PDB file of C-alpha atoms in Angstrom:
ATOM      1  CA  UNK A   4       0.023   0.001  -0.023  1.00 81.00           C
ATOM      2  CA  UNK A   5       1.082   3.447  -0.414  1.00 85.00           C
ATOM      3  CA  UNK A   6       2.489   5.301   2.580  1.00 92.00           C
ATOM      4  CA  UNK A   7       4.039   8.688   3.426  1.00 95.00           C
ATOM      5  CA  UNK A   8       6.060   8.638   6.481  1.00 96.00           C
ATOM      6  CA  UNK A   9       7.140  11.698   8.686  1.00 97.00           C
ATOM      7  CA  UNK A  10       8.743  11.298  12.138  1.00 91.00           C
ATOM      8  CA  UNK A  11       6.244  11.297  14.797  1.00 87.00           C
ATOM      9  CA  UNK A  12       8.388  12.547  17.480  1.00 92.00           C
ATOM     10  CA  UNK A  13       8.606  16.329  17.682  1.00 95.00           C
ATOM     11  CA  UNK A  14      11.819  17.915  17.019  1.00 96.00           C
ATOM     12  CA  UNK A  15      13.243  20.157  19.797  1.00 97.00           C
ATOM     13  CA  UNK A  16      15.813  22.466  18.580  1.00 97.00           C
ATOM     14  CA  UNK A  17      17.819  25.354  20.011  1.00 97.00           C
ATOM     15  CA  UNK A  18      17.328  28.771  18.349  1.00 98.00           C
ATOM     16  CA  UNK A  19      20.054  29.425  15.495  1.00 98.00           C
ATOM     17  CA  UNK A  20      20.552  25.691  14.695  1.00 98.00           C
ATOM     18  CA  UNK A  21      19.184  23.894  11.596  1.00 98.00           C
ATOM     19  CA  UNK A  22      16.364  21.709  11.851  1.00 97.00           C
ATOM     20  CA  UNK A  23      16.165  18.610   9.487  1.00 98.00           C
ATOM     21  CA  UNK A  24      13.100  16.721   8.811  1.00 98.00           C
ATOM     22  CA  UNK A  25      12.688  13.440   6.676  1.00 98.00           C
ATOM     23  CA  UNK A  26       9.889  12.313   4.437  1.00 97.00           C
ATOM     24  CA  UNK A  27       9.790   8.751   3.183  1.00 97.00           C
ATOM     25  CA  UNK A  28       7.351   7.210   0.838  1.00 95.00           C
ATOM     26  CA  UNK A  29       6.584   3.869  -0.620  1.00 92.00           C
ATOM     27  CA  UNK A  30       4.714   2.655  -3.595  1.00 88.00           C
ATOM     28  CA  UNK A  31       4.153   6.255  -5.007  1.00 87.00           C
ATOM     29  CA  UNK A  32       5.796   7.615  -8.416  1.00 85.00           C
ATOM     30  CA  UNK A  33       5.430  11.186  -7.507  1.00 85.00           C
ATOM     31  CA  UNK A  34       5.502  13.921 -10.068  1.00 85.00           C
ATOM     32  CA  UNK A  35       6.421  16.174  -7.326  1.00 90.00           C
ATOM     33  CA  UNK A  36       6.744  16.746  -3.703  1.00 95.00           C
ATOM     34  CA  UNK A  37       5.518  19.828  -1.556  1.00 96.00           C
ATOM     35  CA  UNK A  38       6.281  20.990   2.093  1.00 98.00           C
ATOM     36  CA  UNK A  39       3.610  22.833   3.849  1.00 98.00           C
ATOM     37  CA  UNK A  40       3.661  24.490   7.270  1.00 98.00           C
ATOM     38  CA  UNK A  41       0.398  23.883   9.507  1.00 98.00           C
ATOM     39  CA  UNK A  42      -0.041  25.814  12.842  1.00 97.00           C
ATOM     40  CA  UNK A  43      -2.580  24.619  15.440  1.00 94.00           C
ATOM     41  CA  UNK A  44      -6.221  24.870  14.141  1.00 92.00           C
ATOM     42  CA  UNK A  45      -5.085  26.572  10.809  1.00 95.00           C
ATOM     43  CA  UNK A  46      -4.918  25.246   7.232  1.00 96.00           C
ATOM     44  CA  UNK A  47      -1.653  24.147   5.812  1.00 98.00           C
ATOM     45  CA  UNK A  48       0.423  26.835   4.066  1.00 97.00           C
ATOM     46  CA  UNK A  49       2.640  26.091   1.074  1.00 96.00           C
ATOM     47  CA  UNK A  50       6.343  26.480   1.608  1.00 97.00           C
ATOM     48  CA  UNK A  51       7.998  24.806  -1.289  1.00 96.00           C
ATOM     49  CA  UNK A  52       7.720  22.511  -4.360  1.00 95.00           C
ATOM     50  CA  UNK A  53      10.399  20.170  -5.922  1.00 95.00           C
ATOM     51  CA  UNK A  54       9.997  18.190  -8.982  1.00 92.00           C
ATOM     52  CA  UNK A  55      11.016  14.474  -9.483  1.00 89.00           C
ATOM     53  CA  UNK A  56      13.637  15.596 -11.812  1.00 91.00           C
ATOM     54  CA  UNK A  57      15.021  18.209  -9.377  1.00 94.00           C
ATOM     55  CA  UNK A  58      17.796  17.372  -6.614  1.00 92.00           C
ATOM     56  CA  UNK A  59      17.282  20.610  -4.317  1.00 97.00           C
ATOM     57  CA  UNK A  60      15.131  23.781  -4.088  1.00 96.00           C
ATOM     58  CA  UNK A  61      15.894  26.762  -1.705  1.00 97.00           C
ATOM     59  CA  UNK A  62      13.788  29.642  -0.438  1.00 96.00           C
ATOM     60  CA  UNK A  63      15.305  31.928   2.017  1.00 97.00           C
ATOM     61  CA  UNK A  64      16.169  29.806   5.140  1.00 98.00           C
ATOM     62  CA  UNK A  65      14.464  26.703   3.682  1.00 98.00           C
ATOM     63  CA  UNK A  66      15.995  24.071   1.701  1.00 98.00           C
ATOM     64  CA  UNK A  67      14.532  20.803   0.112  1.00 98.00           C
ATOM     65  CA  UNK A  68      16.143  17.620  -1.317  1.00 97.00           C
ATOM     66  CA  UNK A  69      14.457  15.008  -3.294  1.00 95.00           C
ATOM     67  CA  UNK A  70      16.107  11.607  -3.872  1.00 94.00           C
ATOM     68  CA  UNK A  71      13.771   9.269  -5.785  1.00 91.00           C
ATOM     69  CA  UNK A  72      16.295   6.633  -5.647  1.00 93.00           C
ATOM     70  CA  UNK A  73      16.066   6.470  -1.987  1.00 94.00           C
ATOM     71  CA  UNK A  74      12.270   7.687  -1.952  1.00 94.00           C
ATOM     72  CA  UNK A  75      13.003  10.429   0.478  1.00 96.00           C
ATOM     73  CA  UNK A  76      13.007  13.973   0.905  1.00 97.00           C
ATOM     74  CA  UNK A  77      14.873  16.167   3.457  1.00 98.00           C
ATOM     75  CA  UNK A  78      13.355  19.495   4.526  1.00 98.00           C
ATOM     76  CA  UNK A  79      16.142  21.780   6.386  1.00 98.00           C
ATOM     77  CA  UNK A  80      15.428  24.985   8.273  1.00 98.00           C
ATOM     78  CA  UNK A  81      18.667  27.107   8.797  1.00 98.00           C
ATOM     79  CA  UNK A  82      19.124  29.519  11.441  1.00 98.00           C
ATOM     80  CA  UNK A  83      15.924  28.403  13.192  1.00 98.00           C
ATOM     81  CA  UNK A  84      13.726  30.898  15.039  1.00 98.00           C
ATOM     82  CA  UNK A  85      10.872  30.275  17.636  1.00 97.00           C
ATOM     83  CA  UNK A  86       8.617  31.650  14.989  1.00 98.00           C
ATOM     84  CA  UNK A  87       9.458  28.313  13.009  1.00 98.00           C
ATOM     85  CA  UNK A  88       7.670  26.197  15.517  1.00 98.00           C
ATOM     86  CA  UNK A  89       5.011  24.344  13.724  1.00 98.00           C
ATOM     87  CA  UNK A  90       4.134  21.189  12.182  1.00 98.00           C
ATOM     88  CA  UNK A  91       5.563  20.487   8.669  1.00 98.00           C
ATOM     89  CA  UNK A  92       3.672  18.369   6.407  1.00 98.00           C
ATOM     90  CA  UNK A  93       5.135  16.475   3.582  1.00 97.00           C
ATOM     91  CA  UNK A  94       2.839  15.955   0.627  1.00 97.00           C
ATOM     92  CA  UNK A  95       3.155  13.989  -2.916  1.00 94.00           C
ATOM     93  CA  UNK A  96       1.429  14.358  -6.255  1.00 91.00           C
ATOM     94  CA  UNK A  97       1.504  11.394  -8.284  1.00 85.00           C
ATOM     95  CA  UNK A  98       1.498  11.296 -12.205  1.00 80.00           C
ATOM     96  CA  UNK A  99      -2.041  11.355 -13.535  1.00 76.00           C
ATOM     97  CA  UNK A 100      -3.681  13.149 -10.815  1.00 79.00           C
ATOM     98  CA  UNK A 101      -3.662  16.426  -9.062  1.00 82.00           C
ATOM     99  CA  UNK A 102      -4.565  15.537  -5.308  1.00 92.00           C
ATOM    100  CA  UNK A 103      -2.068  16.108  -2.550  1.00 95.00           C
ATOM    101  CA  UNK A 104      -1.515  12.986  -0.523  1.00 95.00           C
ATOM    102  CA  UNK A 105      -0.264  14.408   3.047  1.00 97.00           C
ATOM    103  CA  UNK A 106       2.197  12.682   5.552  1.00 97.00           C
ATOM    104  CA  UNK A 107       0.925  12.881   9.099  1.00 97.00           C
ATOM    105  CA  UNK A 108       3.456  15.897   9.802  1.00 97.00           C
ATOM    106  CA  UNK A 109       6.417  16.419  12.069  1.00 97.00           C
ATOM    107  CA  UNK A 110       6.162  18.997  14.761  1.00 97.00           C
ATOM    108  CA  UNK A 111       9.201  21.376  15.245  1.00 98.00           C
ATOM    109  CA  UNK A 112       9.796  23.044  18.389  1.00 98.00           C
ATOM    110  CA  UNK A 113      12.403  26.013  18.454  1.00 98.00           C
ATOM    111  CA  UNK A 114      13.746  26.932  21.934  1.00 97.00           C
ATOM    112  CA  UNK A 115      14.761  30.344  22.583  1.00 95.00           C
TER     113      UNK A 115
ATOM    114  CA  UNK B  23      -2.405  39.232  -0.798  1.00 81.00           C
ATOM    115  CA  UNK B  24      -5.565  37.130  -2.107  1.00 85.00           C
ATOM    116  CA  UNK B  25      -6.721  34.308   0.364  1.00 94.00           C
ATOM    117  CA  UNK B  26      -9.146  31.400   0.397  1.00 97.00           C
ATOM    118  CA  UNK B  27     -11.852  32.063   2.849  1.00 97.00           C
ATOM    119  CA  UNK B  28     -14.403  29.571   4.512  1.00 98.00           C
ATOM    120  CA  UNK B  29     -17.277  29.967   6.386  1.00 97.00           C
ATOM    121  CA  UNK B  30     -18.498  29.080   9.109  1.00 97.00           C
ATOM    122  CA  UNK B  31     -15.400  28.635  11.148  1.00 97.00           C
ATOM    123  CA  UNK B  32     -17.261  26.384  13.214  1.00 98.00           C
ATOM    124  CA  UNK B  33     -20.244  24.069  12.775  1.00 98.00           C
ATOM    125  CA  UNK B  34     -22.097  22.048  15.225  1.00 98.00           C
ATOM    126  CA  UNK B  35     -24.954  19.673  13.916  1.00 98.00           C
ATOM    127  CA  UNK B  36     -26.763  16.701  14.956  1.00 98.00           C
ATOM    128  CA  UNK B  37     -26.057  13.262  13.479  1.00 98.00           C
ATOM    129  CA  UNK B  38     -28.416  12.821  10.473  1.00 97.00           C
ATOM    130  CA  UNK B  39     -28.704  16.626   9.657  1.00 98.00           C
ATOM    131  CA  UNK B  40     -27.392  18.067   6.147  1.00 98.00           C
ATOM    132  CA  UNK B  41     -24.537  20.543   6.490  1.00 98.00           C
ATOM    133  CA  UNK B  42     -23.154  22.848   3.796  1.00 98.00           C
ATOM    134  CA  UNK B  43     -19.554  24.110   4.034  1.00 98.00           C
ATOM    135  CA  UNK B  44     -18.803  27.135   2.071  1.00 98.00           C
ATOM    136  CA  UNK B  45     -15.513  28.306   0.605  1.00 98.00           C
ATOM    137  CA  UNK B  46     -14.535  31.326  -1.625  1.00 97.00           C
ATOM    138  CA  UNK B  47     -11.323  30.345  -3.498  1.00 97.00           C
ATOM    139  CA  UNK B  48      -8.861  32.661  -4.764  1.00 95.00           C
ATOM    140  CA  UNK B  49     -10.363  34.572  -7.858  1.00 91.00           C
ATOM    141  CA  UNK B  50      -8.052  33.623 -10.737  1.00 89.00           C
ATOM    142  CA  UNK B  51      -7.697  30.006  -9.690  1.00 92.00           C
ATOM    143  CA  UNK B  52      -9.084  27.034 -11.862  1.00 92.00           C
ATOM    144  CA  UNK B  53      -8.833  24.053  -9.501  1.00 94.00           C
ATOM    145  CA  UNK B  54     -10.837  23.703  -6.248  1.00 96.00           C
ATOM    146  CA  UNK B  55     -10.436  21.086  -3.623  1.00 97.00           C
ATOM    147  CA  UNK B  56     -11.813  19.804  -0.138  1.00 98.00           C
ATOM    148  CA  UNK B  57      -9.546  18.090   2.284  1.00 98.00           C
ATOM    149  CA  UNK B  58     -10.386  16.877   5.957  1.00 98.00           C
ATOM    150  CA  UNK B  59      -8.384  16.259   8.939  1.00 98.00           C
ATOM    151  CA  UNK B  60      -9.597  14.197  11.750  1.00 97.00           C
ATOM    152  CA  UNK B  61      -8.306  15.597  14.890  1.00 94.00           C
ATOM    153  CA  UNK B  62      -4.758  14.310  15.518  1.00 92.00           C
ATOM    154  CA  UNK B  63      -4.652  12.686  11.994  1.00 95.00           C
ATOM    155  CA  UNK B  64      -3.482  13.506   8.669  1.00 96.00           C
ATOM    156  CA  UNK B  65      -4.908  15.906   6.142  1.00 97.00           C
ATOM    157  CA  UNK B  66      -6.955  13.631   3.624  1.00 98.00           C
ATOM    158  CA  UNK B  67      -8.140  14.548   0.134  1.00 97.00           C
ATOM    159  CA  UNK B  68     -11.817  14.367  -0.415  1.00 98.00           C
ATOM    160  CA  UNK B  69     -12.367  15.706  -4.104  1.00 98.00           C
ATOM    161  CA  UNK B  70     -11.064  18.081  -6.640  1.00 96.00           C
ATOM    162  CA  UNK B  71     -13.275  20.206  -9.146  1.00 95.00           C
ATOM    163  CA  UNK B  72     -12.235  21.770 -12.317  1.00 93.00           C
ATOM    164  CA  UNK B  73     -14.290  23.340 -15.195  1.00 90.00           C
ATOM    165  CA  UNK B  74     -17.432  22.811 -13.423  1.00 92.00           C
ATOM    166  CA  UNK B  75     -17.218  19.186 -12.648  1.00 94.00           C
ATOM    167  CA  UNK B  76     -15.366  16.685 -10.285  1.00 96.00           C
ATOM    168  CA  UNK B  77     -12.094  15.755 -11.669  1.00 94.00           C
ATOM    169  CA  UNK B  78     -11.210  13.495  -8.915  1.00 94.00           C
ATOM    170  CA  UNK B  79     -12.542  11.925  -5.691  1.00 96.00           C
ATOM    171  CA  UNK B  80     -11.339   9.567  -2.974  1.00 96.00           C
ATOM    172  CA  UNK B  81     -12.989   6.780  -1.365  1.00 95.00           C
ATOM    173  CA  UNK B  82     -14.246   8.868   1.459  1.00 96.00           C
ATOM    174  CA  UNK B  83     -16.324  11.096  -0.887  1.00 97.00           C
ATOM    175  CA  UNK B  84     -19.148   8.695  -1.132  1.00 95.00           C
ATOM    176  CA  UNK B  85     -22.779   9.509  -1.963  1.00 95.00           C
ATOM    177  CA  UNK B  86     -23.283  11.219   1.180  1.00 96.00           C
ATOM    178  CA  UNK B  87     -21.042  14.169  -0.205  1.00 98.00           C
ATOM    179  CA  UNK B  88     -21.437  16.650  -2.998  1.00 98.00           C
ATOM    180  CA  UNK B  89     -19.762  19.629  -4.256  1.00 97.00           C
ATOM    181  CA  UNK B  90     -21.054  22.714  -6.220  1.00 96.00           C
ATOM    182  CA  UNK B  91     -19.919  25.818  -7.599  1.00 93.00           C
ATOM    183  CA  UNK B  92     -23.395  27.701  -7.830  1.00 88.00           C
ATOM    184  CA  UNK B  93     -21.922  30.988  -8.955  1.00 88.00           C
ATOM    185  CA  UNK B  94     -18.586  32.506  -9.991  1.00 80.00           C
ATOM    186  CA  UNK B  95     -17.154  32.771  -6.683  1.00 89.00           C
ATOM    187  CA  UNK B  96     -18.283  30.268  -4.095  1.00 95.00           C
ATOM    188  CA  UNK B  97     -17.513  26.460  -3.809  1.00 97.00           C
ATOM    189  CA  UNK B  98     -19.500  24.039  -1.572  1.00 98.00           C
ATOM    190  CA  UNK B  99     -19.352  20.763   0.184  1.00 98.00           C
ATOM    191  CA  UNK B 100     -22.572  19.412   1.113  1.00 98.00           C
ATOM    192  CA  UNK B 101     -23.004  16.470   3.511  1.00 98.00           C
ATOM    193  CA  UNK B 102     -26.352  15.183   3.373  1.00 96.00           C
ATOM    194  CA  UNK B 103     -26.818  13.036   6.406  1.00 95.00           C
ATOM    195  CA  UNK B 104     -23.988  13.491   8.807  1.00 97.00           C
ATOM    196  CA  UNK B 105     -22.566  10.837  10.793  1.00 97.00           C
ATOM    197  CA  UNK B 106     -20.333  10.977  14.147  1.00 97.00           C
ATOM    198  CA  UNK B 107     -17.134  10.183  12.130  1.00 97.00           C
ATOM    199  CA  UNK B 108     -17.741  13.195  10.111  1.00 98.00           C
ATOM    200  CA  UNK B 109     -16.551  15.500  12.716  1.00 98.00           C
ATOM    201  CA  UNK B 110     -13.251  17.008  11.630  1.00 98.00           C
ATOM    202  CA  UNK B 111     -11.810  20.131  10.119  1.00 98.00           C
ATOM    203  CA  UNK B 112     -12.608  20.598   6.681  1.00 98.00           C
ATOM    204  CA  UNK B 113     -10.158  22.706   4.528  1.00 98.00           C
ATOM    205  CA  UNK B 114     -11.022  24.042   1.104  1.00 98.00           C
ATOM    206  CA  UNK B 115      -8.093  24.585  -1.239  1.00 98.00           C
ATOM    207  CA  UNK B 116      -7.276  26.306  -4.450  1.00 96.00           C
ATOM    208  CA  UNK B 117      -4.887  26.091  -7.368  1.00 93.00           C
ATOM    209  CA  UNK B 118      -3.970  28.349 -10.258  1.00 90.00           C
ATOM    210  CA  UNK B 119      -3.495  25.603 -12.502  1.00 80.00           C
ATOM    211  CA  UNK B 120      -1.780  27.798 -15.352  1.00 66.00           C
ATOM    212  CA  UNK B 121       1.655  26.612 -16.503  1.00 63.00           C
ATOM    213  CA  UNK B 122       3.466  25.112 -13.773  1.00 63.00           C
ATOM    214  CA  UNK B 123       1.675  26.475 -10.627  1.00 70.00           C
ATOM    215  CA  UNK B 124       1.026  23.258  -8.616  1.00 85.00           C
ATOM    216  CA  UNK B 125       1.036  24.599  -5.246  1.00 91.00           C
ATOM    217  CA  UNK B 126      -2.404  24.625  -3.288  1.00 94.00           C
ATOM    218  CA  UNK B 127      -3.699  27.517  -1.181  1.00 96.00           C
ATOM    219  CA  UNK B 128      -5.670  26.366   1.815  1.00 98.00           C
ATOM    220  CA  UNK B 129      -8.475  28.193   3.699  1.00 98.00           C
ATOM    221  CA  UNK B 130      -8.534  28.395   7.526  1.00 97.00           C
ATOM    222  CA  UNK B 131     -10.981  25.432   7.660  1.00 98.00           C
ATOM    223  CA  UNK B 132     -14.518  24.866   9.080  1.00 98.00           C
ATOM    224  CA  UNK B 133     -14.597  22.721  12.385  1.00 98.00           C
ATOM    225  CA  UNK B 134     -17.605  20.367  12.075  1.00 98.00           C
ATOM    226  CA  UNK B 135     -18.553  18.833  15.367  1.00 98.00           C
ATOM    227  CA  UNK B 136     -21.604  16.084  14.916  1.00 98.00           C
ATOM    228  CA  UNK B 137     -23.343  15.192  18.023  1.00 97.00           C
TER     229      UNK B 137
END
């Protein structure tokens, strides 16, 4: 069956350090992969998109890598700030459809 | 900056009642979606809508659910006879759909509580 797995344990990180989150998937052929941020009781907010033929994407303090051989994406927040505390969701879109299939998300807590 | 809006923010209903959740997608977007998130669980796709018809739906989206774009701005989700297990946050999303714009923009959600 298709699975998108993110670490269920919260990541506690000191302000200024780099937070790294992992998204692993099985039985998908993703056309592209996206990362979203979700705050409690709010809708997901789009952060970055990376296509299956791209290795890395950056946006300000955020960086995403995509390895289709390992079936894995890494999401990095550099110079983390308390305002980065949230849950980060990995979402895949497979060829032939336009739905987003989400992982359960990984909570990040940035400690001042 | 344009946003997706949803009303109401919270809806409480009794089991068996019909509910309509409303969304106003971003005005120049072409694709519209409904997702739901049961408390503590992942965001799940329900349905996508393009060119005035359903383009894709999940196994969750059974005959109890329907969607409509009654005018040029609103997009609604109707649940005909609510069940306890329909209690969740319901998110509307829209996508520009032109060129290579694949990111989706989500509304703030409607919390549906079925008692």
